[in-house]
Tab-separated table of C-alpha atoms in Angstrom:
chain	number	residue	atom	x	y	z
R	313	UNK	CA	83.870	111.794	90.989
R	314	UNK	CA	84.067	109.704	93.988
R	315	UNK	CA	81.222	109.620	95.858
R	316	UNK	CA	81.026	109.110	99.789
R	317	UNK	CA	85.079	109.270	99.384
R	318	UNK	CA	86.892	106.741	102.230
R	319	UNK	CA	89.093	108.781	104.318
R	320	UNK	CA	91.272	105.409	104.943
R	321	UNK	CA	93.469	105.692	108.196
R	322	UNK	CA	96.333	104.200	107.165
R	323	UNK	CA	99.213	103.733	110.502
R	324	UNK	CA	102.144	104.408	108.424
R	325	UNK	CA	105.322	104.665	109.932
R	326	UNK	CA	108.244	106.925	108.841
R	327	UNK	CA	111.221	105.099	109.617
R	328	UNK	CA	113.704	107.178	111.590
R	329	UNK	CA	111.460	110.263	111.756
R	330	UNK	CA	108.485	111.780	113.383
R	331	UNK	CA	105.268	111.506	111.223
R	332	UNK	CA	102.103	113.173	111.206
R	333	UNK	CA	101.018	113.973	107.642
R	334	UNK	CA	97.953	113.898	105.353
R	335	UNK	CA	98.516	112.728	102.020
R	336	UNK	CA	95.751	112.585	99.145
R	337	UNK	CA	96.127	109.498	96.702
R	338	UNK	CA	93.686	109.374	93.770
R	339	UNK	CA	91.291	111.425	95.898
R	340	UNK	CA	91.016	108.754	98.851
R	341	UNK	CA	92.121	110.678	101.803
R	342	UNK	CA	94.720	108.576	103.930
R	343	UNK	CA	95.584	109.715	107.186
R	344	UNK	CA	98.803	108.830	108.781
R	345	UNK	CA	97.454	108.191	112.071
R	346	UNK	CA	99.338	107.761	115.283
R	347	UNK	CA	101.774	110.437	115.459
R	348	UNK	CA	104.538	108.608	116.994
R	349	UNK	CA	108.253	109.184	117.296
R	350	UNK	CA	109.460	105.246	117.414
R	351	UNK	CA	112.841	103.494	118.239
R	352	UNK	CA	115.037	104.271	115.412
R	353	UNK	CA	117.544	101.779	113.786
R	354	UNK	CA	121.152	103.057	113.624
R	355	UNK	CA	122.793	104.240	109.969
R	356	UNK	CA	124.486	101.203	109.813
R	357	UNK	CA	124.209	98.659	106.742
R	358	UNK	CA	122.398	96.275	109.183
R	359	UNK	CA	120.090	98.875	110.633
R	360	UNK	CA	118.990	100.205	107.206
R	361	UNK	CA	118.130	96.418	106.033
R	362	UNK	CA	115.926	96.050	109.323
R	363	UNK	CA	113.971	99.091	109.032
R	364	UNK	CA	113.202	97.944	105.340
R	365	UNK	CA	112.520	94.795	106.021
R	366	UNK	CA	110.208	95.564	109.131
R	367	UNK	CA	108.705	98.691	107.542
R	368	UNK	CA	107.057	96.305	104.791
R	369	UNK	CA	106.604	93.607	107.372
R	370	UNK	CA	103.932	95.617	109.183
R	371	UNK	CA	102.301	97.598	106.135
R	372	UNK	CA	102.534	96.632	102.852
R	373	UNK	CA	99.075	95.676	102.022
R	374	UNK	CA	99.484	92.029	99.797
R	375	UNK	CA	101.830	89.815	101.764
R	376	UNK	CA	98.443	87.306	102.189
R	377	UNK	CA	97.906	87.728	98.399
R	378	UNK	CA	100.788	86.819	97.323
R	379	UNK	CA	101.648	84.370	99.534
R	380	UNK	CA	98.621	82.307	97.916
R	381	UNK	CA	99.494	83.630	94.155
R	382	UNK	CA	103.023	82.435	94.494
R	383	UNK	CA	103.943	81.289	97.723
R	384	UNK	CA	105.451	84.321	98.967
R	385	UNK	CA	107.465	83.890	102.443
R	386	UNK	CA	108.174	87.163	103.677
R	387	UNK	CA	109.985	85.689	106.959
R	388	UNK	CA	112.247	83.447	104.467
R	389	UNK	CA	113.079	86.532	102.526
R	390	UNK	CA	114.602	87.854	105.682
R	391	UNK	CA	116.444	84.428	106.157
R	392	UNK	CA	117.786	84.923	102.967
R	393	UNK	CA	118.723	88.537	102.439
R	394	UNK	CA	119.891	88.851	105.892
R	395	UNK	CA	123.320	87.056	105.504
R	396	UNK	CA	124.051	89.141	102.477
R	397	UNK	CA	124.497	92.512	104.813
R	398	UNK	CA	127.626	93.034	106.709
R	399	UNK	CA	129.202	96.515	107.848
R	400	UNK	CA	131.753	95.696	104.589
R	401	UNK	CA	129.646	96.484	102.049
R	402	UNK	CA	129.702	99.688	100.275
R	403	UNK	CA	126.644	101.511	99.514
R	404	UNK	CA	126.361	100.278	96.026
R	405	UNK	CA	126.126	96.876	97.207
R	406	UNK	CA	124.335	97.687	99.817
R	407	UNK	CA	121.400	99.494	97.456
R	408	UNK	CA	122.122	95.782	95.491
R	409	UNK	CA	121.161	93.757	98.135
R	410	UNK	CA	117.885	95.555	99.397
R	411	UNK	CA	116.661	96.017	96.016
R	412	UNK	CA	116.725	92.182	95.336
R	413	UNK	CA	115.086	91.752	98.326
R	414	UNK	CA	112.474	94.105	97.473
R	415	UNK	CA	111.674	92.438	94.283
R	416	UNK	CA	110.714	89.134	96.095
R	417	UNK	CA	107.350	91.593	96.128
R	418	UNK	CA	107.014	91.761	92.531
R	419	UNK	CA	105.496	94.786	93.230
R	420	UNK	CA	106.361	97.573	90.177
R	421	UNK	CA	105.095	100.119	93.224
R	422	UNK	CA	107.752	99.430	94.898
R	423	UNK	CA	111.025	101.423	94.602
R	424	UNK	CA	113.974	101.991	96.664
R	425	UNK	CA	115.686	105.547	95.803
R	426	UNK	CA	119.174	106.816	95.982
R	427	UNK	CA	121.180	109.508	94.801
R	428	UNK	CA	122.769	107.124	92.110
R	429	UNK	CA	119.971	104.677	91.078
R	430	UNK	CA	116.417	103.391	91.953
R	431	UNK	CA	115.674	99.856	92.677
R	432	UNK	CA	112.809	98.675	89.956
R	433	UNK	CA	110.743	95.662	89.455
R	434	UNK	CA	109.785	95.416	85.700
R	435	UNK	CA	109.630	91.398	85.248
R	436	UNK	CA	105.188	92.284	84.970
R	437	UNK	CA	106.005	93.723	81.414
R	438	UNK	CA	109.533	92.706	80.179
R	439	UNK	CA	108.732	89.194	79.867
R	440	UNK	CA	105.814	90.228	77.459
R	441	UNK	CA	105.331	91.466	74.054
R	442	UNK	CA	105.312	95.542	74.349
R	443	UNK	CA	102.188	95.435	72.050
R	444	UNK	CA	102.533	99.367	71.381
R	445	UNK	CA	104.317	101.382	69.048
R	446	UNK	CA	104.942	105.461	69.106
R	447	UNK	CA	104.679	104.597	64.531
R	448	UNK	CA	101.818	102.754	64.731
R	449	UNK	CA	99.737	105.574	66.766
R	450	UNK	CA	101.142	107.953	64.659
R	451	UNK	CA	100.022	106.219	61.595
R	452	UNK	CA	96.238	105.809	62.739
R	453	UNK	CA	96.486	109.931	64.422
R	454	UNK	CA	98.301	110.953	61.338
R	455	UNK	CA	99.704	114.435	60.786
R	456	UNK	CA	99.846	117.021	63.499
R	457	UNK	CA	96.190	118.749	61.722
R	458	UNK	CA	94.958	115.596	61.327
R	459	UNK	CA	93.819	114.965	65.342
R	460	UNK	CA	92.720	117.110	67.729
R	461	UNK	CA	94.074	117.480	71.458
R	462	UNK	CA	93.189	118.458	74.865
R	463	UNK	CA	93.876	118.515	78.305
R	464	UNK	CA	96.547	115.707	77.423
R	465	UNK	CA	93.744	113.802	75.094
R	466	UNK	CA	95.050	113.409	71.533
R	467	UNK	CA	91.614	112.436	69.511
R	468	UNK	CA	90.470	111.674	66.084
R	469	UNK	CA	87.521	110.201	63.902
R	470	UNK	CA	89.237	106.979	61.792
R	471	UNK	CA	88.275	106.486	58.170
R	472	UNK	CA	85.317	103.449	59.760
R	473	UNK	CA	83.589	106.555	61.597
R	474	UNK	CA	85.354	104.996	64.890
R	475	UNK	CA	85.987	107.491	67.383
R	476	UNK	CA	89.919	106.990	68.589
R	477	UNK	CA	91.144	108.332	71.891
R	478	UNK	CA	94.774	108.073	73.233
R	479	UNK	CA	95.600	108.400	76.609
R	480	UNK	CA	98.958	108.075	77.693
R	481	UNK	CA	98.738	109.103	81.110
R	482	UNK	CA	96.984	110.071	84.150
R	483	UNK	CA	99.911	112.344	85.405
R	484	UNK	CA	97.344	115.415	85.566
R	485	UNK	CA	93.056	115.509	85.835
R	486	UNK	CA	90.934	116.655	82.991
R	487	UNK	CA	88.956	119.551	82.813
R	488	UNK	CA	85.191	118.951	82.349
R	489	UNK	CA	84.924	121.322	79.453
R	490	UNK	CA	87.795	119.500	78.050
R	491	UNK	CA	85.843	116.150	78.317
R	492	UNK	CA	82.539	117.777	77.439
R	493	UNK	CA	83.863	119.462	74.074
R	494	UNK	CA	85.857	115.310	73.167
R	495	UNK	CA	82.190	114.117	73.443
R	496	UNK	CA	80.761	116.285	71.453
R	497	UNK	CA	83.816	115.675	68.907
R	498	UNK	CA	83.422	111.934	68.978
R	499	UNK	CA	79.559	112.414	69.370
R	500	UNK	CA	78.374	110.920	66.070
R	501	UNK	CA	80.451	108.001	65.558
R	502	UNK	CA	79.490	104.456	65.605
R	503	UNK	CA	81.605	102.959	68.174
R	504	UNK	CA	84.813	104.368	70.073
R	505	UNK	CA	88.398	103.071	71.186
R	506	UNK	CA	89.803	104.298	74.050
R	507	UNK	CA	93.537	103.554	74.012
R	508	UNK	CA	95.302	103.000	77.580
R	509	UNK	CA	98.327	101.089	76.349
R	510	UNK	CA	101.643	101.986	78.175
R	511	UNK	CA	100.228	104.404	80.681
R	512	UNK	CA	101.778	104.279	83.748
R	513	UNK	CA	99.201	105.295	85.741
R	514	UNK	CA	98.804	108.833	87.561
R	515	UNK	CA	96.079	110.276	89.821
R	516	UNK	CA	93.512	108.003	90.225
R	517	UNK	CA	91.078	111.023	90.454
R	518	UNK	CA	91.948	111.499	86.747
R	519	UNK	CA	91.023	108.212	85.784
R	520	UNK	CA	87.608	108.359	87.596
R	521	UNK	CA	87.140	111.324	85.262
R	522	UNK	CA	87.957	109.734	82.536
R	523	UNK	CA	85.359	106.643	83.296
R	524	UNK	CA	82.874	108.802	84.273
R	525	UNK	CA	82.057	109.777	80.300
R	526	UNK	CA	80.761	106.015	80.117
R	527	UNK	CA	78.339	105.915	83.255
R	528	UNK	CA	74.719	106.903	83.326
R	529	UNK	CA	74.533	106.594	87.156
R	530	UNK	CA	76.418	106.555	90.085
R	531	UNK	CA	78.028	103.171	89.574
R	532	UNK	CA	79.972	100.703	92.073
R	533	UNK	CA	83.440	100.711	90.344
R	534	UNK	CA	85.697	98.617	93.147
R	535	UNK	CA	86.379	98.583	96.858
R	536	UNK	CA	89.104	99.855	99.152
R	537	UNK	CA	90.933	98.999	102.559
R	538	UNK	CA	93.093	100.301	104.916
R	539	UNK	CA	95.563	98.593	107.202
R	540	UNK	CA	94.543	98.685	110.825
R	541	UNK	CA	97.281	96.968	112.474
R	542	UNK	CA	100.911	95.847	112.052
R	543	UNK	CA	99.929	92.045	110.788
R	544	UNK	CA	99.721	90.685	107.443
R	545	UNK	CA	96.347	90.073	107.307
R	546	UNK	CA	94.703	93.545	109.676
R	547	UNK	CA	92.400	95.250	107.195
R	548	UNK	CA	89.556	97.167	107.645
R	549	UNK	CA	86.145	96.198	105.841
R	550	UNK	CA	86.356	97.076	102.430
R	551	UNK	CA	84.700	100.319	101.671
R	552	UNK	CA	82.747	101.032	97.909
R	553	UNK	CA	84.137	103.256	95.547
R	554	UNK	CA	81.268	104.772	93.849
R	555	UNK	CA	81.679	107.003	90.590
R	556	UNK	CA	79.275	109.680	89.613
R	557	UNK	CA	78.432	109.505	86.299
R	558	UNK	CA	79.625	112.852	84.087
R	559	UNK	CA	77.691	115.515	84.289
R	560	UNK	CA	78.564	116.985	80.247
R	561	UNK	CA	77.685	114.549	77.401
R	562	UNK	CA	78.614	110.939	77.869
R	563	UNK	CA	79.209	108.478	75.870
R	564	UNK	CA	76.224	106.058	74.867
R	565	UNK	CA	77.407	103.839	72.107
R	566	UNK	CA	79.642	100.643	72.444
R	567	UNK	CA	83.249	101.553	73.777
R	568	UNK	CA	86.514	99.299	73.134
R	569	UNK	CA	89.365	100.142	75.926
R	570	UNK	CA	93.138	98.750	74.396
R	571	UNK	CA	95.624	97.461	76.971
R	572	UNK	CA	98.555	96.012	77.089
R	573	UNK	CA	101.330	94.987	79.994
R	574	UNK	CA	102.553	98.563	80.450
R	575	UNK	CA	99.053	99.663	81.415
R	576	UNK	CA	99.506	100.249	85.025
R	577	UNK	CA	98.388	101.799	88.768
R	578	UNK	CA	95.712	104.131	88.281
R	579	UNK	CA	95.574	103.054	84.308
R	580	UNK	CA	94.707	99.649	85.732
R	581	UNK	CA	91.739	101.145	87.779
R	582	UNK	CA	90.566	102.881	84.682
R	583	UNK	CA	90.284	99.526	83.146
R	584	UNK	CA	88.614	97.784	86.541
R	585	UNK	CA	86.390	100.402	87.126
R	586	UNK	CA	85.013	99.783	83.677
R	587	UNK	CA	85.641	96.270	83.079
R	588	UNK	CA	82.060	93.632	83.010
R	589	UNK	CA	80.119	96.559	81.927
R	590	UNK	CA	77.867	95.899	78.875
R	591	UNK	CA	78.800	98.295	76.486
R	592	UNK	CA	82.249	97.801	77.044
R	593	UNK	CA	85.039	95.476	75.486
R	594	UNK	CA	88.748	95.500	76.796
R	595	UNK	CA	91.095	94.414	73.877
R	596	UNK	CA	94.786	93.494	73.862
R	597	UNK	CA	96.934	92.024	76.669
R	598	UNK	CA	96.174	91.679	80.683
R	599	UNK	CA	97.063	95.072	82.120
R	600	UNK	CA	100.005	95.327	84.590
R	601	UNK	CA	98.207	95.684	87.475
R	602	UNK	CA	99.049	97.893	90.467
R	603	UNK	CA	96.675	97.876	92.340
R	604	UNK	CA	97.695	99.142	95.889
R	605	UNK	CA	98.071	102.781	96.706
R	606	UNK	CA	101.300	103.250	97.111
R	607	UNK	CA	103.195	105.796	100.198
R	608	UNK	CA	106.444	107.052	100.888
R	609	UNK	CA	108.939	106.086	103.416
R	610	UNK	CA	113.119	106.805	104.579
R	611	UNK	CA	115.553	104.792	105.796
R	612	UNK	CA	117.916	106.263	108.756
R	613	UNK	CA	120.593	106.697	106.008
R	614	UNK	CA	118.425	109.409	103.476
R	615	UNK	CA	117.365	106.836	100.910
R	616	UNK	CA	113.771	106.576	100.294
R	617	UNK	CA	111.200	103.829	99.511
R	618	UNK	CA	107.885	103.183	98.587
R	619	UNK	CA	104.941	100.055	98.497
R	620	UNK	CA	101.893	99.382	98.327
R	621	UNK	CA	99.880	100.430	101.314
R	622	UNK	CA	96.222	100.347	100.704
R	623	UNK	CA	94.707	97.441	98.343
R	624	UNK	CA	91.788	97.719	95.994
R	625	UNK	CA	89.248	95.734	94.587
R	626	UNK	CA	87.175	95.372	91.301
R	627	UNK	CA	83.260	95.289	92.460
R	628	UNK	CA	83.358	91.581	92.715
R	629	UNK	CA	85.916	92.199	95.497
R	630	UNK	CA	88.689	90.748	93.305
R	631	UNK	CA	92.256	91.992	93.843
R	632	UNK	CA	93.644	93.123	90.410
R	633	UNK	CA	97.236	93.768	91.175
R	634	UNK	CA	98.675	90.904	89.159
R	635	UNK	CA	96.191	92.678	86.401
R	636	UNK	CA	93.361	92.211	84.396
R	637	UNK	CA	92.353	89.906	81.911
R	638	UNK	CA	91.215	91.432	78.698
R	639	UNK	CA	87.790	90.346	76.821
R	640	UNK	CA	89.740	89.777	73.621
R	641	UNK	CA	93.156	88.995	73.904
R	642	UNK	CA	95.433	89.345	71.011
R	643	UNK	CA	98.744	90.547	70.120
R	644	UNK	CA	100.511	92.751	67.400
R	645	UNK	CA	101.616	90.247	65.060
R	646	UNK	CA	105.419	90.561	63.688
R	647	UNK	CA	104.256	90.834	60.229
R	648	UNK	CA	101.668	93.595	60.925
R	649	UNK	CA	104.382	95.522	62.407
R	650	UNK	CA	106.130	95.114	59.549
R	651	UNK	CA	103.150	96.305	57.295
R	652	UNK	CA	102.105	99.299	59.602
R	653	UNK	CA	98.825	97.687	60.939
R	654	UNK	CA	97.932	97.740	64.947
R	655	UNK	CA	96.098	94.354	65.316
R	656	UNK	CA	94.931	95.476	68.286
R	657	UNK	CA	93.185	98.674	66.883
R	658	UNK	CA	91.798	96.860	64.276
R	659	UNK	CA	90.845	93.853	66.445
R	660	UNK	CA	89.106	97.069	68.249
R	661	UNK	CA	87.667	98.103	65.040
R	662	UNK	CA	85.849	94.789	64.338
R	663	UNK	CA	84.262	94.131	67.501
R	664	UNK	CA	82.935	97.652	67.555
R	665	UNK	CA	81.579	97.000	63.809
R	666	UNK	CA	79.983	93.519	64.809
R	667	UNK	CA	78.237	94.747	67.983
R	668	UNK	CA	75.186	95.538	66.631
């Protein structure tokens, strides 16, 4: 669903290692380019915290973001962190100190991983309400026969004649037959809710899919860069990321899309690729965020890491990786927890009702 797809050269280093690979994110093709061997740190606790420290010195993609959004000093970090390594420490502490550093980032795509744990920044959604429950979808989905699913789409009509769709991930795409035969399922309600709480994200190919059910034309969704050098601020121009619109049935009515701090990565893009359209409404809380593709790395002693290498935009060239603002914000109240109601879906439920 991309059209005129970026291949986005992306000079990615492997640390300790000889690289020359093509990966595929969210169908935006980013070559490693350059393929280099380089001077390799030693397995030492020192030389592991260098080639971290250097390997997201010279290509993760927000360091000039984030520096403005909360003055972050990625030459202090070092300052800091640096101290904290000696040849003493075991690997435990070791894995301590570099994932401490790494959350400086505040970054939730970036992960250090070891055999025994995996270094996590989760501060974007534990501070907030969760806003979802598992017994509060079940309750509006009902019984096993009472909703339909496919392709990983579990669907129903409510008792308001408001088409409900829940989408809990973007792990795998969506066949168009799947999508087509949903439409036609949904085709005569009023109004439709399009539920992207706590998903994590996925293939971003998957959630151009998904978005493409509410264009009529090939439609500017966002931008995309590459990095074209080793300093914070070498980008290439932003290139358009263009989605075709479906080519089943689409969907032509008003659309509500639900969101809360747990919608993430390549759920996020669903939500900015749709976002400031007229027919559509985003309910709940600002989304997660995520908004850099993220690529793989290794340190010289085996562990692996990831960050964000590649930033994108909404179509106002706005960087949505803190996340998105909703159009109606609002929050599951404690007492209709208690009583089995999802303000959310029936905040959903009134703006779709009071739209005409």
């Amino acid at each position: 669903m991309l059209h005129n797809p970026l291949r986005a050269l992306c000079r990615l280093r492997r640390i300790g290692s000889f690289a020359c690979v093509m990966l595929l994110a969210g169908g935006l093709s980013c070559l490693l380019s350059a393929c280099i061997t380089e001077d390799v740190e030693a397995d030492t606790n020192v030389g592991n915290f260098n080639s971290l420290w250097t390997a997201l010195d010279e290509h993760y993609c927000f360091f000039d973001y984030k520096a403005e959004a909360y003055g972050l000093d990625w030459d202090s970090v070092r300052d800091v962190y640096a101290p904290q390594v000696s040849e003493s420490l075991s690997s435990r502490q070791l894995f301590e100190v570099l994932g401490n550093m790494l959350s400086e980032l505040r970054d939730g795509h970036v992960n250090l991983y070891s055999a025994f744990n995996t270094s996590r920044y989760g501060d974007w959604f534990d501070n907030y309400p969760m806003n979802y429950s598992d017994s509060l979808i079940h309750k509006y989905l009902g019984q096993t026969d009472d909703y339909m699913t496919s392709s990983g789409l579990d669907y129903r009509i409510l008792d308001d004649n408001i088409g409900y769709i829940r989408c809990e991930s973007f792990e795998s795409g969506f066949g168009d037959g799947n999508l087509h035969e949903i439409m036609r399922g949904l085709a005569l309600c009023d109004g439709l809710i399009v539920d992207v709480r706590s998903n994590g994200g996925g293939l971003v190919t998957a959630a151009q899919e998904l978005a493409s059910l509410f264009l009529n034309e090939t439609t500017l969704c966002g931008y995309m860069s590459h990095k074209t050098g080793t300093g914070h601020s070498d980008f290439s121009t932003p290139e358009a990321i263009n989605i075709d619109p479906f080519e089943g049935l689409r969907w032509q009515k008003k659309v509500c899309i639900l969101t809360n701090r747990r919608t993430y990565s390549a759920a996020n893009c669903f939500v900015m690729y749709l976002k400031g359209l007229e027919q559509v409404t985003v309910v709940g809380d600002t989304t997660g965020g995520g908004a850099g593709l993220p690529f793989n790395s290794e340190l010289p002693n085996g562990w692996t890491f990831r960050f964000s290498a590649c930033p994108m935009y909404d179509r106002d060239m706005t960087l949505t990786e803190m996340g998105i603002e909703p159009d109606v914000a609002v929050d599951i109240t404690s007492a209709d927890y208690n009583n089995g109601v999802d303000t959310i879906i029936e905040t959903a439920r009134k703006v779709l009702r009071n739209s005409d």
